[in-house]
């Protein structure tokens, strides 16, 4: 299960990615926004990041105008590793090296076909572990020190 959310700036990309997920038979939950009216990205980023942080969903995808705001919000949450990506190489690295559990895309930065390609690449990639696991462990240690919790990875 993948949770998705956008503000008005990412709405069209969200719809394009939902179509990709339908084509691939991947179940998803759309946490809004539903129309093009101006909304505040933290309200929607929070919905998805909370679900990923709690383990209620395995992955999330967030969209705003640049992707920056959604990245900032999502990475406030423990267990969340949100990656803002702008090309397929970054999308692949986000999984292989960072084991990103939230992908973030900017609706005013990339087009629909690019977004589909990046999401497909991220979904198909596999975390490489090894030295990269050690680095994630260090992030989890920082989380535990600051919040008293950690990613456990
Ligand atoms: C909304 O205008 C815009 O600021 C938002 O979509 C996003 O780009 C923020 O980072």
mmCIF file of C-alpha atoms and ligand atoms in Angstrom:
data_model
loop_
_atom_site.group_PDB
_atom_site.id
_atom_site.type_symbol
_atom_site.label_atom_id
_atom_site.label_comp_id
_atom_site.label_asym_id
_atom_site.label_seq_id
_atom_site.Cartn_x
_atom_site.Cartn_y
_atom_site.Cartn_z
ATOM 1 C CA UNK A 1 0.000 0.000 0.000
ATOM 2 C CA UNK A 2 1.295 3.415 -0.987
ATOM 3 C CA UNK A 3 -0.066 6.662 0.475
ATOM 4 C CA UNK A 4 -0.101 9.707 -1.792
ATOM 5 C CA UNK A 5 -0.732 13.385 -1.156
ATOM 6 C CA UNK A 6 -0.182 16.701 -2.872
ATOM 7 C CA UNK A 7 -0.951 20.356 -2.579
ATOM 8 C CA UNK A 8 -2.402 22.289 -5.535
ATOM 9 C CA UNK A 9 1.085 22.595 -7.100
ATOM 10 C CA UNK A 10 1.492 18.829 -7.297
ATOM 11 C CA UNK A 11 -2.071 17.760 -8.026
ATOM 12 C CA UNK A 12 -1.639 16.975 -11.732
ATOM 13 C CA UNK A 13 1.454 14.859 -11.119
ATOM 14 C CA UNK A 14 -0.393 12.990 -8.379
ATOM 15 C CA UNK A 15 -3.147 12.105 -10.840
ATOM 16 C CA UNK A 16 -0.579 10.924 -13.413
ATOM 17 C CA UNK A 17 1.166 8.736 -10.837
ATOM 18 C CA UNK A 18 -2.159 7.269 -9.633
ATOM 19 C CA UNK A 19 -2.744 6.168 -13.219
ATOM 20 C CA UNK A 20 0.657 4.441 -13.250
ATOM 21 C CA UNK A 21 -0.128 2.664 -9.968
ATOM 22 C CA UNK A 22 -3.506 1.514 -11.343
ATOM 23 C CA UNK A 23 -1.780 0.160 -14.472
ATOM 24 C CA UNK A 24 0.654 -1.763 -12.259
ATOM 25 C CA UNK A 25 -2.083 -3.083 -9.963
ATOM 26 C CA UNK A 26 -0.545 -1.385 -6.916
ATOM 27 C CA UNK A 27 -3.021 -0.359 -4.235
ATOM 28 C CA UNK A 28 -2.835 3.195 -2.957
ATOM 29 C CA UNK A 29 -4.567 5.628 -0.674
ATOM 30 C CA UNK A 30 -5.012 9.198 -1.898
ATOM 31 C CA UNK A 31 -4.828 11.542 1.110
ATOM 32 C CA UNK A 32 -5.701 14.636 -0.970
ATOM 33 C CA UNK A 33 -5.806 17.356 -2.086
ATOM 34 C CA UNK A 34 -8.729 16.762 -4.414
ATOM 35 C CA UNK A 35 -9.011 19.956 -6.445
ATOM 36 C CA UNK A 36 -6.802 22.810 -7.605
ATOM 37 C CA UNK A 37 -7.702 25.181 -4.797
ATOM 38 C CA UNK A 38 -4.735 26.637 -2.941
ATOM 39 C CA UNK A 39 -3.903 24.611 0.183
ATOM 40 C CA UNK A 40 -0.983 24.405 2.599
ATOM 41 C CA UNK A 41 1.471 21.596 1.810
ATOM 42 C CA UNK A 42 2.274 20.760 5.480
ATOM 43 C CA UNK A 43 -1.357 19.694 6.018
ATOM 44 C CA UNK A 44 -1.040 17.061 3.286
ATOM 45 C CA UNK A 45 2.582 16.053 3.729
ATOM 46 C CA UNK A 46 1.823 15.311 7.359
ATOM 47 C CA UNK A 47 -0.953 12.864 6.450
ATOM 48 C CA UNK A 48 1.378 10.629 4.447
ATOM 49 C CA UNK A 49 4.445 11.030 6.669
ATOM 50 C CA UNK A 50 2.453 10.031 9.766
ATOM 51 C CA UNK A 51 1.298 6.823 8.071
ATOM 52 C CA UNK A 52 4.828 5.907 6.983
ATOM 53 C CA UNK A 53 6.278 6.807 10.398
ATOM 54 C CA UNK A 54 3.678 4.608 12.126
ATOM 55 C CA UNK A 55 4.209 1.704 9.708
ATOM 56 C CA UNK A 56 0.579 1.930 8.564
ATOM 57 C CA UNK A 57 1.840 2.027 4.965
ATOM 58 C CA UNK A 58 5.180 0.887 3.587
ATOM 59 C CA UNK A 59 5.736 3.800 1.217
ATOM 60 C CA UNK A 60 4.510 7.264 0.346
ATOM 61 C CA UNK A 61 4.716 9.656 -2.564
ATOM 62 C CA UNK A 62 4.363 13.414 -2.051
ATOM 63 C CA UNK A 63 3.951 16.203 -4.581
ATOM 64 C CA UNK A 64 4.074 19.979 -4.328
ATOM 65 C CA UNK A 65 5.252 22.749 -6.644
ATOM 66 C CA UNK A 66 8.975 22.211 -6.179
ATOM 67 C CA UNK A 67 8.921 19.185 -3.884
ATOM 68 C CA UNK A 68 10.952 21.164 -1.367
ATOM 69 C CA UNK A 69 8.186 21.927 1.102
ATOM 70 C CA UNK A 70 6.932 18.350 1.158
ATOM 71 C CA UNK A 71 10.491 17.077 1.711
ATOM 72 C CA UNK A 72 10.991 19.385 4.662
ATOM 73 C CA UNK A 73 7.714 18.290 6.267
ATOM 74 C CA UNK A 74 8.139 14.570 5.679
ATOM 75 C CA UNK A 75 11.687 14.427 7.016
ATOM 76 C CA UNK A 76 10.515 15.810 10.373
ATOM 77 C CA UNK A 77 8.972 12.408 11.107
ATOM 78 C CA UNK A 78 10.926 9.543 12.656
ATOM 79 C CA UNK A 79 11.449 6.494 10.423
ATOM 80 C CA UNK A 80 10.832 8.655 7.339
ATOM 81 C CA UNK A 81 13.495 8.910 4.675
ATOM 82 C CA UNK A 82 11.949 11.247 2.102
ATOM 83 C CA UNK A 83 13.868 11.893 -1.131
ATOM 84 C CA UNK A 84 13.161 14.755 -3.523
ATOM 85 C CA UNK A 85 14.213 13.548 -6.961
ATOM 86 C CA UNK A 86 14.389 15.281 -10.321
ATOM 87 C CA UNK A 87 15.599 12.525 -12.645
ATOM 88 C CA UNK A 88 15.517 8.713 -12.912
ATOM 89 C CA UNK A 89 19.099 8.345 -11.651
ATOM 90 C CA UNK A 90 18.189 10.103 -8.406
ATOM 91 C CA UNK A 91 15.027 8.003 -8.150
ATOM 92 C CA UNK A 92 17.101 4.808 -8.419
ATOM 93 C CA UNK A 93 19.707 6.032 -5.933
ATOM 94 C CA UNK A 94 16.953 7.082 -3.519
ATOM 95 C CA UNK A 95 16.098 3.390 -3.164
ATOM 96 C CA UNK A 96 19.438 1.642 -3.771
ATOM 97 C CA UNK A 97 21.510 3.825 -1.439
ATOM 98 C CA UNK A 98 19.056 5.665 0.831
ATOM 99 C CA UNK A 99 16.190 3.166 1.045
ATOM 100 C CA UNK A 100 13.864 6.160 0.767
ATOM 101 C CA UNK A 101 10.378 5.276 1.955
ATOM 102 C CA UNK A 102 8.839 8.482 0.609
ATOM 103 C CA UNK A 103 9.488 9.808 -2.895
ATOM 104 C CA UNK A 104 8.909 13.532 -3.434
ATOM 105 C CA UNK A 105 8.253 15.120 -6.821
ATOM 106 C CA UNK A 106 7.777 18.733 -7.921
ATOM 107 C CA UNK A 107 4.831 19.471 -10.186
ATOM 108 C CA UNK A 108 6.405 22.714 -11.394
ATOM 109 C CA UNK A 109 9.760 21.051 -12.037
ATOM 110 C CA UNK A 110 9.052 17.863 -13.977
ATOM 111 C CA UNK A 111 6.393 16.622 -16.401
ATOM 112 C CA UNK A 112 3.937 13.759 -16.091
ATOM 113 C CA UNK A 113 5.897 11.238 -18.162
ATOM 114 C CA UNK A 114 9.087 12.016 -16.223
ATOM 115 C CA UNK A 115 7.196 11.564 -12.965
ATOM 116 C CA UNK A 116 5.877 8.195 -14.103
ATOM 117 C CA UNK A 117 9.387 7.094 -15.087
ATOM 118 C CA UNK A 118 10.859 8.184 -11.746
ATOM 119 C CA UNK A 119 8.175 6.463 -9.700
ATOM 120 C CA UNK A 120 8.517 3.257 -11.738
ATOM 121 C CA UNK A 121 12.307 3.346 -11.303
ATOM 122 C CA UNK A 122 12.019 3.866 -7.529
ATOM 123 C CA UNK A 123 9.448 1.062 -7.197
ATOM 124 C CA UNK A 124 11.567 -1.379 -9.208
ATOM 125 C CA UNK A 125 14.868 -0.589 -7.480
ATOM 126 C CA UNK A 126 16.161 -2.586 -4.500
ATOM 127 C CA UNK A 127 18.067 -1.313 -1.462
ATOM 128 C CA UNK A 128 21.680 -2.451 -1.718
ATOM 129 C CA UNK A 129 22.309 -2.698 2.041
ATOM 130 C CA UNK A 130 25.955 -3.238 3.010
ATOM 131 C CA UNK A 131 27.776 0.038 3.600
ATOM 132 C CA UNK A 132 24.548 1.922 2.921
ATOM 133 C CA UNK A 133 22.855 0.116 5.804
ATOM 134 C CA UNK A 134 25.591 1.353 8.114
ATOM 135 C CA UNK A 135 24.826 4.920 7.051
ATOM 136 C CA UNK A 136 21.112 4.477 7.680
ATOM 137 C CA UNK A 137 21.993 3.053 11.088
ATOM 138 C CA UNK A 138 23.801 6.302 11.847
ATOM 139 C CA UNK A 139 20.678 8.276 10.901
ATOM 140 C CA UNK A 140 18.616 6.032 13.179
ATOM 141 C CA UNK A 141 21.085 6.710 15.999
ATOM 142 C CA UNK A 142 20.657 10.459 15.495
ATOM 143 C CA UNK A 143 16.857 10.023 15.570
ATOM 144 C CA UNK A 144 17.079 8.064 18.812
ATOM 145 C CA UNK A 145 19.299 10.725 20.377
ATOM 146 C CA UNK A 146 16.988 13.558 19.401
ATOM 147 C CA UNK A 147 13.534 11.972 19.627
ATOM 148 C CA UNK A 148 14.077 8.852 21.685
ATOM 149 C CA UNK A 149 13.100 6.763 18.684
ATOM 150 C CA UNK A 150 14.789 5.385 15.575
ATOM 151 C CA UNK A 151 14.167 3.795 12.228
ATOM 152 C CA UNK A 152 15.342 0.400 13.487
ATOM 153 C CA UNK A 153 17.202 -0.118 10.213
HETATM 154 C C1 LIG B 1 2.766 26.517 -3.410
HETATM 155 O O1 LIG B 1 2.644 27.713 -4.097
HETATM 156 C C2 LIG B 1 4.230 26.093 -3.330
HETATM 157 O O2 LIG B 1 4.909 26.932 -2.453
HETATM 158 C C3 LIG B 1 4.340 24.655 -2.901
HETATM 159 O O3 LIG B 1 3.668 23.857 -3.812
HETATM 160 C C4 LIG B 1 5.730 24.079 -2.809
HETATM 161 O O4 LIG B 1 6.458 24.356 -3.971
HETATM 162 C C5 LIG B 1 6.477 24.380 -1.595
HETATM 163 O O5 LIG B 1 7.612 23.940 -1.396
#
